[in-house]
mmCIF file of C-alpha atoms and ligand atoms in Angstrom:
data_model
loop_
_atom_site.group_PDB
_atom_site.id
_atom_site.type_symbol
_atom_site.label_atom_id
_atom_site.label_comp_id
_atom_site.label_asym_id
_atom_site.label_seq_id
_atom_site.Cartn_x
_atom_site.Cartn_y
_atom_site.Cartn_z
ATOM 1 C CA MET A 82 -51.147 -105.063 19.337
ATOM 2 C CA ASP A 83 -54.975 -105.831 19.779
ATOM 3 C CA TRP A 84 -57.355 -108.710 19.073
ATOM 4 C CA THR A 85 -59.981 -107.123 17.288
ATOM 5 C CA SER A 86 -58.161 -107.398 13.819
ATOM 6 C CA TYR A 87 -55.487 -110.038 12.427
ATOM 7 C CA HIS A 88 -51.947 -108.771 12.236
ATOM 8 C CA THR A 89 -49.089 -108.923 9.821
ATOM 9 C CA LEU A 90 -45.854 -110.835 10.776
ATOM 10 C CA ASP A 91 -44.172 -107.434 11.271
ATOM 11 C CA GLU A 92 -46.817 -106.289 13.727
ATOM 12 C CA ILE A 93 -46.411 -109.673 15.515
ATOM 13 C CA ASN A 94 -42.756 -109.400 15.856
ATOM 14 C CA GLY A 95 -43.060 -105.934 16.912
ATOM 15 C CA TYR A 96 -45.261 -107.098 19.796
ATOM 16 C CA LEU A 97 -42.566 -109.445 20.783
ATOM 17 C CA ASP A 98 -39.917 -106.703 20.776
ATOM 18 C CA TYR A 99 -42.242 -104.497 22.616
ATOM 19 C CA LEU A 100 -42.726 -107.121 25.409
ATOM 20 C CA ALA A 101 -38.959 -107.594 25.674
ATOM 21 C CA GLU A 102 -38.351 -103.876 26.007
ATOM 22 C CA THR A 103 -41.117 -103.144 28.469
ATOM 23 C CA TYR A 104 -40.835 -106.154 30.717
ATOM 24 C CA PRO A 105 -36.954 -106.855 30.539
ATOM 25 C CA ASP A 106 -36.801 -108.622 33.819
ATOM 26 C CA LEU A 107 -39.417 -111.071 32.564
ATOM 27 C CA CYS A 108 -39.089 -111.543 28.752
ATOM 28 C CA SER A 109 -36.098 -111.819 26.453
ATOM 29 C CA ILE A 110 -35.889 -112.228 22.535
ATOM 30 C CA VAL A 111 -34.106 -115.377 21.296
ATOM 31 C CA ASN A 112 -33.193 -115.344 17.700
ATOM 32 C CA ILE A 113 -33.592 -119.006 16.714
ATOM 33 C CA GLY A 114 -32.530 -118.666 13.076
ATOM 34 C CA SER A 115 -33.789 -117.446 9.632
ATOM 35 C CA SER A 116 -36.543 -118.609 7.330
ATOM 36 C CA TYR A 117 -35.995 -119.906 3.612
ATOM 37 C CA GLU A 118 -36.525 -116.427 2.532
ATOM 38 C CA GLY A 119 -34.335 -114.957 5.249
ATOM 39 C CA ARG A 120 -36.789 -113.684 7.686
ATOM 40 C CA THR A 121 -35.576 -113.403 11.330
ATOM 41 C CA MET A 122 -37.261 -116.054 13.540
ATOM 42 C CA ASN A 123 -37.679 -114.797 16.984
ATOM 43 C CA MET A 124 -38.823 -116.618 20.136
ATOM 44 C CA LEU A 125 -39.838 -114.824 23.385
ATOM 45 C CA LYS A 126 -38.474 -116.608 26.527
ATOM 46 C CA ILE A 127 -40.342 -115.822 29.499
ATOM 47 C CA SER A 128 -38.571 -116.395 32.831
ATOM 48 C CA THR A 129 -38.319 -114.951 36.217
ATOM 49 C CA GLY A 130 -34.827 -116.661 36.520
ATOM 50 C CA GLY A 131 -33.194 -119.304 38.235
ATOM 51 C CA GLU A 132 -32.266 -122.978 37.007
ATOM 52 C CA GLY A 133 -34.225 -126.017 36.344
ATOM 53 C CA LYS A 134 -37.665 -124.749 36.138
ATOM 54 C CA PRO A 135 -40.224 -126.645 34.125
ATOM 55 C CA GLY A 136 -40.967 -125.441 30.844
ATOM 56 C CA ILE A 137 -43.932 -124.998 28.300
ATOM 57 C CA PHE A 138 -43.237 -124.415 24.796
ATOM 58 C CA ILE A 139 -45.939 -122.718 22.725
ATOM 59 C CA ASP A 140 -46.173 -122.111 18.924
ATOM 60 C CA GLY A 141 -48.605 -121.135 16.158
ATOM 61 C CA GLY A 142 -49.037 -120.624 12.578
ATOM 62 C CA ILE A 143 -47.262 -123.662 11.166
ATOM 63 C CA HIS A 144 -49.935 -123.620 8.634
ATOM 64 C CA ALA A 145 -49.796 -120.020 7.170
ATOM 65 C CA ARG A 146 -53.514 -119.505 6.595
ATOM 66 C CA GLU A 147 -54.729 -120.431 10.041
ATOM 67 C CA TRP A 148 -54.491 -116.928 11.120
ATOM 68 C CA ILE A 149 -56.408 -117.411 14.378
ATOM 69 C CA ALA A 150 -53.566 -119.176 15.681
ATOM 70 C CA PRO A 151 -50.915 -116.733 15.800
ATOM 71 C CA ALA A 152 -53.521 -114.186 17.219
ATOM 72 C CA THR A 153 -54.361 -116.535 20.118
ATOM 73 C CA VAL A 154 -50.599 -117.099 20.873
ATOM 74 C CA THR A 155 -50.136 -113.441 21.009
ATOM 75 C CA TYR A 156 -53.208 -113.043 23.351
ATOM 76 C CA ALA A 157 -51.615 -115.809 25.665
ATOM 77 C CA LEU A 158 -48.439 -113.573 25.878
ATOM 78 C CA ASN A 159 -50.628 -110.500 26.787
ATOM 79 C CA GLN A 160 -52.341 -112.704 29.713
ATOM 80 C CA LEU A 161 -49.158 -113.960 30.832
ATOM 81 C CA ILE A 162 -47.011 -110.899 30.821
ATOM 82 C CA GLU A 163 -49.312 -107.833 30.876
ATOM 83 C CA SER A 164 -52.293 -108.833 32.725
ATOM 84 C CA GLY A 165 -50.464 -108.958 35.968
ATOM 85 C CA SER A 166 -52.565 -111.859 37.155
ATOM 86 C CA TYR A 167 -50.282 -114.820 36.822
ATOM 87 C CA GLN A 168 -47.240 -114.146 38.854
ATOM 88 C CA ASP A 169 -47.471 -117.503 40.756
ATOM 89 C CA ILE A 170 -47.145 -119.355 37.415
ATOM 90 C CA LEU A 171 -44.426 -117.097 36.149
ATOM 91 C CA ASP A 172 -42.614 -117.766 39.475
ATOM 92 C CA ALA A 173 -42.673 -121.616 38.892
ATOM 93 C CA VAL A 174 -42.718 -122.191 34.906
ATOM 94 C CA ASP A 175 -40.565 -120.875 32.058
ATOM 95 C CA PHE A 176 -42.318 -120.306 28.586
ATOM 96 C CA TYR A 177 -40.811 -120.390 25.165
ATOM 97 C CA VAL A 178 -43.270 -118.798 22.674
ATOM 98 C CA ILE A 179 -43.298 -118.399 18.821
ATOM 99 C CA PRO A 180 -46.474 -117.015 17.386
ATOM 100 C CA SER A 181 -45.705 -117.848 13.663
ATOM 101 C CA ILE A 182 -43.152 -120.554 12.725
ATOM 102 C CA ASN A 183 -43.877 -120.471 9.197
ATOM 103 C CA PRO A 184 -43.080 -116.835 8.552
ATOM 104 C CA ASP A 185 -42.576 -117.054 4.717
ATOM 105 C CA GLY A 186 -45.875 -118.800 4.354
ATOM 106 C CA TYR A 187 -47.620 -116.438 6.716
ATOM 107 C CA VAL A 188 -46.476 -113.370 4.800
ATOM 108 C CA TYR A 189 -47.599 -115.095 1.543
ATOM 109 C CA SER A 190 -50.958 -115.738 2.818
ATOM 110 C CA TRP A 191 -51.274 -111.989 3.337
ATOM 111 C CA THR A 192 -49.653 -110.765 -0.015
ATOM 112 C CA ASN A 193 -50.603 -113.418 -2.498
ATOM 113 C CA ASP A 194 -52.888 -116.279 -1.579
ATOM 114 C CA ARG A 195 -55.164 -116.060 1.636
ATOM 115 C CA TYR A 196 -55.353 -119.969 1.695
ATOM 116 C CA TRP A 197 -51.588 -120.701 1.402
ATOM 117 C CA ARG A 198 -50.867 -123.517 3.786
ATOM 118 C CA LYS A 199 -47.280 -124.726 3.017
ATOM 119 C CA THR A 200 -43.842 -123.110 3.559
ATOM 120 C CA ARG A 201 -42.424 -121.234 0.521
ATOM 121 C CA SER A 202 -39.314 -123.377 -0.364
ATOM 122 C CA ASN A 203 -38.492 -124.676 -3.709
ATOM 123 C CA TYR A 204 -36.599 -127.730 -4.752
ATOM 124 C CA GLY A 205 -36.667 -127.241 -8.618
ATOM 125 C CA THR A 206 -40.244 -128.157 -9.050
ATOM 126 C CA ILE A 207 -42.974 -126.116 -10.409
ATOM 127 C CA CYS A 208 -44.704 -126.008 -7.117
ATOM 128 C CA TYR A 209 -43.467 -124.324 -4.013
ATOM 129 C CA GLY A 210 -43.645 -125.251 -0.310
ATOM 130 C CA CYS A 211 -43.743 -128.270 1.936
ATOM 131 C CA ASP A 212 -46.269 -129.008 4.509
ATOM 132 C CA PRO A 213 -44.086 -128.165 7.714
ATOM 133 C CA ASN A 214 -46.521 -130.213 9.800
ATOM 134 C CA ARG A 215 -45.400 -133.480 7.789
ATOM 135 C CA ASN A 216 -41.920 -132.563 7.746
ATOM 136 C CA TRP A 217 -40.734 -133.710 11.215
ATOM 137 C CA SER A 218 -38.593 -136.870 11.378
ATOM 138 C CA PHE A 219 -40.584 -139.109 14.001
ATOM 139 C CA HIS A 220 -41.951 -141.707 11.615
ATOM 140 C CA TRP A 221 -41.618 -139.162 8.792
ATOM 141 C CA ASP A 222 -43.776 -139.743 5.549
ATOM 142 C CA GLU A 223 -45.142 -143.038 6.720
ATOM 143 C CA ILE A 224 -48.869 -142.020 6.462
ATOM 144 C CA GLY A 225 -51.132 -139.096 5.670
ATOM 145 C CA ALA A 226 -48.522 -137.299 3.651
ATOM 146 C CA SER A 227 -47.521 -137.017 0.207
ATOM 147 C CA ASP A 228 -44.586 -137.142 -2.102
ATOM 148 C CA ASN A 229 -46.058 -134.912 -4.537
ATOM 149 C CA PRO A 230 -44.555 -131.259 -4.385
ATOM 150 C CA CYS A 231 -47.879 -129.796 -5.600
ATOM 151 C CA SER A 232 -49.819 -131.496 -2.702
ATOM 152 C CA GLU A 233 -50.985 -129.539 0.286
ATOM 153 C CA ILE A 234 -49.638 -132.303 2.459
ATOM 154 C CA TYR A 235 -46.094 -132.655 0.663
ATOM 155 C CA ALA A 236 -43.834 -134.224 3.233
ATOM 156 C CA GLY A 237 -40.873 -132.559 1.643
ATOM 157 C CA PRO A 238 -37.771 -134.118 -0.025
ATOM 158 C CA SER A 239 -36.411 -135.278 3.356
ATOM 159 C CA ALA A 240 -37.369 -135.034 6.989
ATOM 160 C CA PHE A 241 -36.316 -131.588 8.254
ATOM 161 C CA SER A 242 -35.950 -130.389 4.849
ATOM 162 C CA GLU A 243 -37.588 -127.103 6.056
ATOM 163 C CA ILE A 244 -35.233 -124.732 7.751
ATOM 164 C CA GLU A 245 -38.019 -123.169 9.840
ATOM 165 C CA MET A 246 -38.740 -126.482 11.273
ATOM 166 C CA VAL A 247 -35.105 -127.211 11.957
ATOM 167 C CA ASN A 248 -35.051 -123.960 13.894
ATOM 168 C CA VAL A 249 -37.913 -124.719 15.859
ATOM 169 C CA ARG A 250 -36.778 -128.309 16.629
ATOM 170 C CA ASP A 251 -33.412 -126.832 17.739
ATOM 171 C CA ALA A 252 -35.283 -124.291 19.979
ATOM 172 C CA ILE A 253 -37.233 -127.162 21.469
ATOM 173 C CA SER A 254 -34.084 -129.225 22.008
ATOM 174 C CA ALA A 255 -32.235 -126.546 23.609
ATOM 175 C CA GLN A 256 -34.478 -126.566 26.790
ATOM 176 C CA THR A 257 -33.788 -129.232 29.314
ATOM 177 C CA ASP A 258 -37.040 -129.176 31.376
ATOM 178 C CA LEU A 259 -39.777 -128.993 28.811
ATOM 179 C CA ILE A 260 -43.074 -130.599 30.262
ATOM 180 C CA SER A 261 -45.644 -129.464 27.520
ATOM 181 C CA TYR A 262 -45.442 -128.538 24.072
ATOM 182 C CA LEU A 263 -48.517 -126.636 22.606
ATOM 183 C CA THR A 264 -48.957 -126.048 18.881
ATOM 184 C CA PHE A 265 -51.974 -124.213 17.666
ATOM 185 C CA HIS A 266 -53.769 -124.690 14.502
ATOM 186 C CA ALA A 267 -57.198 -124.083 12.857
ATOM 187 C CA TYR A 268 -59.891 -125.209 12.451
ATOM 188 C CA SER A 269 -62.088 -127.927 14.059
ATOM 189 C CA GLN A 270 -62.213 -127.335 17.869
ATOM 190 C CA LEU A 271 -60.029 -130.252 18.919
ATOM 191 C CA TRP A 272 -57.500 -130.873 21.605
ATOM 192 C CA MET A 273 -55.381 -133.580 20.469
ATOM 193 C CA TYR A 274 -52.330 -135.612 21.687
ATOM 194 C CA PRO A 275 -50.042 -138.023 19.869
ATOM 195 C CA TRP A 276 -49.948 -140.175 17.826
ATOM 196 C CA GLY A 277 -50.761 -138.976 14.511
ATOM 197 C CA PHE A 278 -48.775 -141.781 12.602
ATOM 198 C CA THR A 279 -50.637 -144.734 14.078
ATOM 199 C CA THR A 280 -54.027 -145.528 15.786
ATOM 200 C CA ASP A 281 -52.016 -146.779 18.624
ATOM 201 C CA LEU A 282 -51.876 -144.550 21.856
ATOM 202 C CA PRO A 283 -48.814 -143.472 23.856
ATOM 203 C CA ASP A 284 -48.143 -145.699 27.009
ATOM 204 C CA ASP A 285 -49.136 -142.594 29.067
ATOM 205 C CA TRP A 286 -52.061 -141.405 27.000
ATOM 206 C CA GLU A 287 -54.458 -141.420 30.232
ATOM 207 C CA ASP A 288 -52.226 -138.680 31.614
ATOM 208 C CA LEU A 289 -52.524 -136.672 28.471
ATOM 209 C CA ASP A 290 -56.317 -137.314 28.140
ATOM 210 C CA ASP A 291 -56.982 -136.185 31.760
ATOM 211 C CA LEU A 292 -55.017 -132.861 31.265
ATOM 212 C CA ALA A 293 -56.751 -132.353 28.053
ATOM 213 C CA GLN A 294 -60.032 -132.920 29.579
ATOM 214 C CA ASN A 295 -59.410 -130.305 32.357
ATOM 215 C CA ALA A 296 -58.233 -127.743 29.818
ATOM 216 C CA VAL A 297 -61.200 -128.201 27.701
ATOM 217 C CA ASP A 298 -63.450 -127.977 30.555
ATOM 218 C CA ALA A 299 -61.985 -124.544 31.487
ATOM 219 C CA LEU A 300 -62.047 -123.591 27.799
ATOM 220 C CA THR A 301 -65.833 -124.512 27.212
ATOM 221 C CA ALA A 302 -66.666 -122.749 30.696
ATOM 222 C CA VAL A 303 -65.854 -119.401 29.090
ATOM 223 C CA HIS A 304 -68.040 -119.062 25.858
ATOM 224 C CA GLY A 305 -69.457 -122.616 25.720
ATOM 225 C CA THR A 306 -67.522 -123.666 22.789
ATOM 226 C CA ASN A 307 -67.381 -127.589 22.471
ATOM 227 C CA TYR A 308 -64.267 -129.231 21.824
ATOM 228 C CA ASP A 309 -63.445 -132.853 21.044
ATOM 229 C CA ILE A 310 -60.397 -134.703 22.818
ATOM 230 C CA GLY A 311 -58.283 -137.774 21.682
ATOM 231 C CA SER A 312 -55.206 -138.866 19.881
ATOM 232 C CA SER A 313 -54.525 -137.154 16.392
ATOM 233 C CA THR A 314 -55.266 -140.337 14.409
ATOM 234 C CA ASN A 315 -58.271 -141.222 16.211
ATOM 235 C CA THR A 316 -59.627 -137.678 16.277
ATOM 236 C CA ILE A 317 -58.929 -135.995 12.846
ATOM 237 C CA TYR A 318 -56.842 -138.342 10.508
ATOM 238 C CA ALA A 319 -53.494 -139.992 10.362
ATOM 239 C CA ALA A 320 -50.642 -137.663 9.447
ATOM 240 C CA ALA A 321 -47.055 -138.691 10.224
ATOM 241 C CA GLY A 322 -44.333 -136.065 10.439
ATOM 242 C CA GLY A 323 -46.221 -133.525 12.897
ATOM 243 C CA SER A 324 -44.485 -131.494 15.291
ATOM 244 C CA ASP A 325 -46.445 -132.798 18.254
ATOM 245 C CA ASP A 326 -45.369 -136.426 17.567
ATOM 246 C CA TRP A 327 -41.794 -135.471 17.315
ATOM 247 C CA ALA A 328 -42.016 -133.414 20.487
ATOM 248 C CA LYS A 329 -43.187 -136.370 22.521
ATOM 249 C CA GLY A 330 -41.458 -139.307 20.494
ATOM 250 C CA GLU A 331 -38.019 -137.595 19.949
ATOM 251 C CA GLY A 332 -38.116 -134.475 22.090
ATOM 252 C CA GLY A 333 -39.122 -136.166 25.367
ATOM 253 C CA VAL A 334 -41.994 -133.792 26.105
ATOM 254 C CA LYS A 335 -44.650 -135.491 27.909
ATOM 255 C CA TYR A 336 -47.721 -133.335 27.636
ATOM 256 C CA SER A 337 -47.644 -132.627 23.681
ATOM 257 C CA TYR A 338 -50.917 -131.209 22.253
ATOM 258 C CA THR A 339 -52.148 -129.998 18.786
ATOM 259 C CA ILE A 340 -55.091 -127.712 19.327
ATOM 260 C CA GLU A 341 -57.316 -126.943 16.429
ATOM 261 C CA LEU A 342 -59.030 -123.782 17.216
ATOM 262 C CA ARG A 343 -62.437 -122.411 16.136
ATOM 263 C CA ASP A 344 -64.401 -122.950 14.168
ATOM 264 C CA THR A 345 -66.109 -126.320 12.992
ATOM 265 C CA GLY A 346 -65.977 -125.161 9.328
ATOM 266 C CA TYR A 347 -68.756 -122.521 8.817
ATOM 267 C CA TRP A 348 -66.096 -119.742 8.505
ATOM 268 C CA GLY A 349 -63.094 -122.070 8.434
ATOM 269 C CA PHE A 350 -59.640 -120.347 7.955
ATOM 270 C CA ASP A 351 -61.756 -116.828 7.353
ATOM 271 C CA LEU A 352 -62.826 -116.828 11.067
ATOM 272 C CA PRO A 353 -64.349 -113.325 11.383
ATOM 273 C CA GLU A 354 -62.254 -110.772 13.470
ATOM 274 C CA SER A 355 -65.040 -110.540 15.943
ATOM 275 C CA GLN A 356 -64.308 -114.144 17.049
ATOM 276 C CA ILE A 357 -60.646 -113.551 17.622
ATOM 277 C CA LEU A 358 -61.057 -112.255 21.265
ATOM 278 C CA PRO A 359 -63.461 -114.818 22.315
ATOM 279 C CA THR A 360 -61.415 -117.543 20.705
ATOM 280 C CA ALA A 361 -58.249 -116.371 22.429
ATOM 281 C CA GLU A 362 -59.976 -115.913 25.794
ATOM 282 C CA GLU A 363 -61.399 -119.467 25.925
ATOM 283 C CA THR A 364 -58.127 -120.878 24.673
ATOM 284 C CA TRP A 365 -56.211 -119.007 27.259
ATOM 285 C CA ALA A 366 -58.375 -120.613 29.793
ATOM 286 C CA GLY A 367 -57.241 -123.962 28.545
ATOM 287 C CA ILE A 368 -53.582 -122.834 28.488
ATOM 288 C CA GLU A 369 -53.747 -121.597 32.244
ATOM 289 C CA VAL A 370 -55.156 -125.249 33.184
ATOM 290 C CA VAL A 371 -51.934 -126.636 31.476
ATOM 291 C CA ALA A 372 -49.637 -123.984 33.120
ATOM 292 C CA ARG A 373 -51.198 -124.478 36.484
ATOM 293 C CA PHE A 374 -50.895 -128.335 36.295
ATOM 294 C CA VAL A 375 -47.148 -128.129 35.282
ATOM 295 C CA LYS A 376 -46.580 -125.514 38.025
ATOM 296 C CA ASP A 377 -48.262 -127.554 40.710
ATOM 297 C CA THR A 378 -46.906 -130.936 39.492
ATOM 298 C CA TYR A 379 -43.352 -130.131 38.416
ATOM 299 C CA GLY A 380 -42.641 -126.685 40.011
ATOM 300 C CA LYS A 381 -40.048 -126.394 42.912
ATOM 301 C CA LYS A 382 -41.854 -126.936 46.220
HETATM 302 ZN ZN1 LIG B 6 -52.847 -126.693 10.668
#
């Protein structure tokens, strides 16, 4: 694995296998199910053992063409596991990480259509795929989603019609002490919290805003990259059925964030490979702030 080029799904999954084989006391592969086209979906669980530790769930690639997201998530794995610098965090916090939660779409964006966004399911219409980030059940299809199967923001025939999202939902639900959910997208340079279905804010929005501010301060300090912070609806647009809304509203994960990585539109989804490493480095600084906060606030004393 490296962060000077983008990698195929097989290479990303190979990196998870490598980590599990190389650091067996720290990492294990958890098969969370299969995709619509039958691809195995693997999650890396990172834990030094023991019960009742707070957890952080991290995913990327829900939108296929946002290639910087899986790349940034694999870099977070590299830092956490291979750098040897974060033992104090690892002693206190468990991590659950899936770099690419839309594997069929990701492969299609490599083989057929670089700008493919959706899944690759088909329900008998001429168009393929649903927007997996409009497919979650919390206030599903209420706003900012489409009932047209040919739309880029097609919500799907029903909430959780997409098996990949069912798999991720169940993987989140299986963890009892998740404190934070981080889902990585591109692009726009935004660190966002719920809600996406309404301009209203969660009751505890100030807690989420404070942590987001600290994470972004650390992110910006690395390479000077500016991020905006706010609720999804008030920062980017209203979009119901997102995974972050579900994680907070149904999953009970307090610190749920959607992060839109580089850039602000010059390169867009075609972020040059020369920007992979700087993007991953600065984003890791933000993730580290979240991880330290979870350790200090929820870790066993
Ligand atoms: Zn996205």
